[in-house]
Short mmCIF file of C-alpha atoms and ligand atoms in Angstrom, two decimals:
data_model
loop_
_atom_site.label_atom_id
_atom_site.label_comp_id
_atom_site.label_asym_id
_atom_site.label_seq_id
_atom_site.Cartn_x
_atom_site.Cartn_y
_atom_site.Cartn_z
CA MET A 1 0.25 -0.15 0.08
CA GLN A 2 1.35 3.35 -0.95
CA VAL A 3 0.22 6.41 0.36
CA VAL A 4 0.44 10.41 -0.47
CA VAL A 5 0.31 13.10 1.42
CA CYS A 6 -0.98 16.36 -0.83
CA LYS A 7 -0.43 19.25 -0.14
CA ASN A 8 -4.57 19.64 -1.75
CA ALA A 9 -6.61 17.94 -3.55
CA SER A 10 -5.99 19.41 -7.00
CA GLU A 11 -2.37 18.19 -6.83
CA GLY A 12 -4.26 14.34 -6.02
CA ALA A 13 -6.70 15.28 -8.81
CA GLU A 14 -3.35 15.43 -10.95
CA ILE A 15 -1.82 12.57 -9.71
CA VAL A 16 -3.90 10.51 -10.65
CA THR A 17 -5.19 11.82 -14.19
CA GLU A 18 -0.84 11.42 -14.81
CA GLU A 19 -1.62 7.81 -14.28
CA ILE A 20 -4.39 7.24 -16.07
CA LEU A 21 -2.85 9.09 -18.57
CA SER A 22 -0.21 7.92 -19.21
CA ALA A 23 -1.62 3.69 -18.61
CA LEU A 24 -4.01 5.22 -21.28
CA SER A 25 -0.76 6.26 -24.14
CA LYS A 26 0.47 2.56 -23.53
CA LYS A 27 -2.84 1.11 -23.74
CA PRO A 28 -5.88 2.35 -25.70
CA GLU A 29 -7.91 -0.54 -24.99
CA LEU A 30 -7.96 0.84 -21.45
CA VAL A 31 -10.57 -0.83 -18.72
CA LEU A 32 -11.72 1.96 -15.99
CA GLY A 33 -13.48 1.66 -12.88
CA LEU A 34 -15.29 4.99 -11.78
CA ALA A 35 -16.47 6.27 -8.69
CA THR A 36 -18.92 9.38 -8.61
CA GLY A 37 -19.65 11.33 -5.86
CA SER A 38 -17.80 15.25 -5.73
CA THR A 39 -13.90 13.82 -5.00
CA PRO A 40 -13.13 12.69 -8.89
CA ILE A 41 -14.47 15.35 -10.41
CA GLU A 42 -11.77 17.35 -10.93
CA VAL A 43 -10.00 13.96 -12.20
CA TYR A 44 -12.82 13.88 -14.93
CA GLU A 45 -12.42 17.91 -15.65
CA ARG A 46 -8.15 17.11 -16.00
CA LEU A 47 -9.20 13.87 -18.24
CA ILE A 48 -12.33 16.07 -20.25
CA CYS A 49 -9.33 18.86 -20.77
CA ALA A 50 -6.75 16.51 -22.14
CA HIS A 51 -9.19 14.88 -24.80
CA LYS A 52 -10.38 18.97 -26.19
CA GLU A 53 -7.01 20.46 -25.95
CA ASP A 54 -4.82 17.39 -26.50
CA GLY A 55 -6.94 15.30 -28.17
CA VAL A 56 -6.51 12.21 -25.78
CA ASP A 57 -8.35 9.56 -27.53
CA PHE A 58 -11.32 7.64 -25.66
CA SER A 59 -12.66 6.03 -28.20
CA SER A 60 -11.29 2.02 -27.31
CA VAL A 61 -11.45 3.16 -23.98
CA GLN A 62 -13.59 0.82 -22.02
CA THR A 63 -15.48 1.51 -19.00
CA PHE A 64 -17.23 -0.41 -15.66
CA ASN A 65 -19.02 2.64 -13.02
CA LEU A 66 -18.80 1.34 -9.31
CA ASP A 67 -22.58 1.63 -8.61
CA GLU A 68 -25.84 2.84 -9.23
CA TYR A 69 -28.90 3.81 -7.18
CA CYS A 70 -32.32 1.29 -7.65
CA GLU A 71 -34.96 2.87 -7.97
CA LEU A 72 -33.64 5.98 -10.26
CA ASN A 73 -35.01 6.30 -13.90
CA ALA A 74 -31.44 6.57 -15.47
CA ASP A 75 -31.63 9.85 -16.55
CA HIS A 76 -33.18 11.09 -13.59
CA PRO A 77 -31.15 14.15 -11.78
CA GLN A 78 -29.59 12.41 -9.35
CA SER A 79 -28.72 8.82 -11.42
CA TYR A 80 -24.90 7.90 -11.63
CA ARG A 81 -25.58 7.83 -14.92
CA THR A 82 -26.68 11.12 -15.36
CA PHE A 83 -23.93 11.98 -13.17
CA MET A 84 -21.31 10.61 -15.19
CA ARG A 85 -22.95 12.45 -18.72
CA GLU A 86 -22.16 15.72 -17.19
CA HIS A 87 -19.16 14.92 -15.75
CA LEU A 88 -17.26 12.93 -17.77
CA PHE A 89 -18.91 10.79 -20.90
CA GLY A 90 -20.85 13.80 -23.02
CA GLU A 91 -17.38 15.54 -22.87
CA ILE A 92 -15.22 12.59 -24.23
CA ASN A 93 -14.93 9.90 -26.91
CA ILE A 94 -16.26 7.27 -25.77
CA SER A 95 -18.44 5.17 -27.18
CA GLU A 96 -21.79 4.55 -25.87
CA GLU A 97 -21.54 0.70 -25.67
CA ASN A 98 -18.49 0.89 -23.34
CA ILE A 99 -19.88 2.68 -20.52
CA HIS A 100 -21.57 -0.26 -18.22
CA PHE A 101 -23.30 0.60 -14.92
CA PRO A 102 -24.30 -2.57 -12.42
CA PRO A 103 -27.71 -3.36 -13.36
CA SER A 104 -29.93 -1.71 -11.24
CA GLU A 105 -33.32 -1.81 -12.69
CA GLY A 106 -36.66 -3.83 -13.94
CA PRO A 107 -36.62 -8.30 -12.55
CA GLU A 108 -33.98 -10.71 -12.31
CA LEU A 109 -31.25 -8.12 -10.87
CA ALA A 110 -28.98 -10.95 -8.80
CA GLU A 111 -29.00 -13.15 -12.10
CA LYS A 112 -28.07 -9.54 -13.85
CA CYS A 113 -25.59 -8.74 -11.46
CA LEU A 114 -23.55 -12.15 -11.56
CA ARG A 115 -23.44 -11.23 -15.73
CA HIS A 116 -22.31 -7.99 -15.34
CA GLU A 117 -19.09 -9.83 -13.65
CA GLU A 118 -18.87 -12.17 -16.37
CA GLU A 119 -18.27 -8.57 -18.56
CA ILE A 120 -15.92 -7.47 -16.66
CA ARG A 121 -14.36 -10.45 -16.96
CA GLN A 122 -14.50 -10.25 -20.80
CA ALA A 123 -13.47 -6.98 -21.33
CA GLY A 124 -10.65 -8.32 -19.92
CA GLY A 125 -10.12 -7.30 -16.11
CA ILE A 126 -9.79 -3.34 -14.51
CA ASP A 127 -7.00 -1.52 -14.95
CA ILE A 128 -7.35 1.09 -12.67
CA GLN A 129 -9.77 0.96 -10.59
CA LEU A 130 -10.69 4.65 -9.33
CA LEU A 131 -12.49 5.13 -5.29
CA GLY A 132 -13.60 7.25 -3.01
CA ILE A 133 -14.54 6.52 0.46
CA GLY A 134 -17.50 7.43 2.12
CA SER A 135 -16.77 8.84 5.81
CA ASN A 136 -18.49 5.56 7.13
CA GLY A 137 -15.88 3.97 5.41
CA HIS A 138 -17.69 2.59 2.65
CA ILE A 139 -16.28 2.29 -0.95
CA GLY A 140 -18.38 1.54 -3.64
CA PHE A 141 -21.54 1.16 -1.41
CA ASN A 142 -20.54 -1.79 -0.26
CA GLU A 143 -21.98 0.02 3.67
CA PRO A 144 -20.14 -1.31 6.69
CA THR A 145 -20.24 -5.56 7.17
CA SER A 146 -20.37 -5.98 4.09
CA SER A 147 -18.44 -9.41 2.73
CA LEU A 148 -14.88 -8.37 1.75
CA ALA A 149 -15.38 -11.69 -0.34
CA SER A 150 -18.90 -9.81 -2.37
CA ARG A 151 -19.39 -9.42 -5.49
CA THR A 152 -21.42 -7.70 -7.70
CA ARG A 153 -25.33 -6.76 -5.78
CA ILE A 154 -27.72 -5.00 -4.10
CA LYS A 155 -27.16 -3.50 -0.76
CA THR A 156 -28.91 -1.75 1.18
CA LEU A 157 -27.74 1.68 2.47
CA THR A 158 -27.40 2.77 5.75
CA GLU A 159 -28.52 6.10 7.87
CA LYS A 160 -25.06 7.07 7.78
CA THR A 161 -25.17 7.34 4.14
CA LEU A 162 -28.43 8.51 3.42
CA ARG A 163 -27.77 11.75 5.64
CA ASP A 164 -23.99 12.70 4.21
CA ASN A 165 -26.17 12.17 0.53
CA SER A 166 -29.13 13.89 2.13
CA ARG A 167 -28.18 17.13 0.69
CA PHE A 168 -29.34 16.09 -3.47
CA TYR A 169 -32.52 15.65 -2.90
CA GLU A 170 -35.18 18.27 -2.10
CA ASP A 171 -38.38 16.03 -1.26
CA PRO A 172 -36.77 13.17 1.63
CA SER A 173 -38.96 10.28 0.14
CA GLU A 174 -37.24 10.74 -3.19
CA GLN A 175 -34.39 9.45 -1.99
CA PRO A 176 -33.51 5.47 -2.86
CA GLN A 177 -32.48 3.45 -0.29
CA VAL A 178 -31.28 0.53 -2.39
CA ALA A 179 -28.41 0.84 -4.79
CA SER A 180 -26.42 -2.23 -6.54
CA THR A 181 -22.21 -1.60 -6.08
CA LEU A 182 -19.73 -3.91 -7.33
CA GLY A 183 -18.74 -6.41 -4.88
CA ILE A 184 -15.55 -5.49 -2.89
CA GLY A 185 -14.19 -8.72 -4.15
CA THR A 186 -14.59 -6.94 -7.58
CA ILE A 187 -12.58 -3.79 -6.89
CA LEU A 188 -10.00 -6.03 -4.97
CA ASP A 189 -9.35 -8.28 -8.74
CA ALA A 190 -9.21 -4.51 -10.62
CA ARG A 191 -5.02 -4.58 -11.11
CA ARG A 192 -4.53 -1.51 -9.55
CA ILE A 193 -6.11 0.85 -7.28
CA LEU A 194 -6.34 4.31 -6.55
CA LEU A 195 -8.43 6.25 -3.24
CA GLN A 196 -9.01 9.45 -3.37
CA ALA A 197 -9.61 11.11 -0.12
CA TYR A 198 -9.48 15.09 0.62
CA GLY A 199 -11.45 16.29 3.98
CA ASP A 200 -11.61 16.21 7.51
CA LYS A 201 -14.60 14.09 7.34
CA LYS A 202 -12.92 11.56 5.68
CA ALA A 203 -9.85 11.16 8.03
CA GLU A 204 -12.07 8.57 10.63
CA ALA A 205 -12.42 6.25 7.63
CA VAL A 206 -8.62 6.81 6.17
CA LYS A 207 -6.96 6.38 9.79
CA ALA A 208 -9.15 3.02 9.85
CA SER A 209 -9.03 2.08 6.25
CA VAL A 210 -5.01 2.62 6.34
CA GLU A 211 -3.69 2.03 9.46
CA GLY A 212 -7.00 -0.36 11.49
CA PRO A 213 -7.17 -3.61 11.36
CA ILE A 214 -8.55 -5.11 8.26
CA SER A 215 -12.61 -5.95 9.31
CA SER A 216 -15.39 -5.18 7.16
CA PHE A 217 -16.82 -2.52 9.76
CA TRP A 218 -14.22 -0.45 7.67
CA PRO A 219 -14.74 -1.81 4.10
CA GLY A 220 -11.68 1.20 2.99
CA SER A 221 -9.73 -1.83 5.82
CA ALA A 222 -10.08 -4.42 2.83
CA LEU A 223 -7.48 -2.80 0.37
CA GLN A 224 -4.89 -3.47 2.48
CA MET A 225 -5.08 -6.95 0.75
CA HIS A 226 -4.50 -5.23 -2.91
CA ALA A 227 -0.87 -5.44 -3.98
CA ASP A 228 -0.82 -1.71 -5.97
CA VAL A 229 -3.30 0.80 -4.25
CA THR A 230 -2.76 3.34 -3.14
CA PHE A 231 -4.21 6.34 -1.10
CA VAL A 232 -3.96 9.69 -2.38
CA LEU A 233 -4.98 12.26 1.05
CA ASP A 234 -4.82 16.36 1.49
CA GLU A 235 -3.44 17.23 4.76
CA SER A 236 -7.06 17.08 6.23
CA SER A 237 -7.71 13.64 5.56
CA ALA A 238 -4.75 12.90 6.46
CA ALA A 239 -4.93 14.46 9.73
CA HIS A 240 -5.63 11.35 12.62
CA LEU A 241 -2.79 8.71 10.58
CA GLU A 242 -0.01 7.54 12.68
CA MET A 243 2.61 7.35 10.37
CA ILE A 244 1.92 9.91 8.09
CA ASP A 245 5.85 11.57 9.13
CA TYR A 246 6.56 7.93 7.46
CA PHE A 247 4.36 8.04 4.47
CA ARG A 248 5.86 12.17 3.65
CA LYS A 249 9.26 10.67 4.18
CA SER A 250 8.43 7.28 1.86
CA ARG A 251 7.13 9.72 -1.02
CA THR A 252 10.00 11.65 -1.37
CA GLU A 253 12.48 8.83 -1.16
CA GLY A 254 10.05 7.59 -3.87
CA LEU A 255 10.24 10.78 -5.88
CA ARG A 256 14.60 10.89 -5.73
CA LEU A 257 14.58 7.08 -7.04
CA GLN A 258 12.64 8.13 -9.94
CA LYS A 259 14.77 11.09 -10.75
CA ASP A 260 17.99 8.83 -10.31
CA ASN A 261 17.01 6.47 -12.61
CA THR A 262 15.32 9.06 -15.16
CA ALA A 263 18.82 11.28 -15.10
C1 GLP B 1 -21.32 7.75 -2.59
C2 GLP B 1 -20.44 6.72 -4.00
C3 GLP B 1 -19.24 6.74 -3.72
C4 GLP B 1 -18.37 7.44 -2.94
C5 GLP B 1 -19.21 8.03 -1.81
C6 GLP B 1 -18.18 9.90 -0.98
O1 GLP B 1 -21.44 7.05 -1.67
N1 GLP B 1 -21.09 5.68 -3.54
O2 GLP B 1 -18.17 5.72 -4.85
O3 GLP B 1 -16.89 7.49 -3.15
O4 GLP B 1 -19.90 8.88 -2.24
O5 GLP B 1 -18.73 11.17 -2.03
P1 GLP B 1 -17.35 12.30 -2.27
O6 GLP B 1 -16.78 11.90 -3.23
O7 GLP B 1 -18.89 13.01 -2.70
O8 GLP B 1 -17.59 12.30 -0.98
#
């Protein structure tokens, strides 16, 4: 596990965007796992900029979003499909058939979720998985006590998550109570994972995920079992980390080695 403590969220977004663009330049048919929420928005803005200003081509990229609400139409302003269209897909040259969301509508959802896992496998697996984290430690919509081996399925949202996201709904009765989400096991299958967390509201979840024991009570802690994961943080979200000085030092040393090797 790597932990990068940035001076602010913008520096974090730059690091994440650079890694995606570098991977894309080596593999045009990159398979990206994407997140919603406020955290990844600047990365999406930077990817749009790379497309519009530098001609970066997304036509062979495949995307798999982490989660989607179950009781909202695809075109509802709060659906994650609307979010992704507005914040990324509508502004780059990705093909509609290369965009995937976990099944969230209609009958036989459990079977459809299993087929979704198969679609990820057929695409060759997720190359880079972007993650945010909920203040209760959820990744995707894998709420506390989700099985660490879970696959794509429907989850009931916790009161904490509902409270955190209630600001998006004028009418509280419209807020969905259930969502479909890639499982923790599905997320851990990604080759590379980049988790961004910014602001003091995430500090407790970051501390538990990075330094706590692995526990389904803090789903982010499952990432400790992944061989290639980086937590990209700012000073506020990293503030509770006991090993913050070590993380700062290992970043400086890593940069120094990189410089020596390219000199
Ligand atoms: C939602 C999403 C998560 C996201 C989290 C944090 O509940 N399902 O994928 O990581 O919120 O959101 P934000 O980035 O807005 O803090």
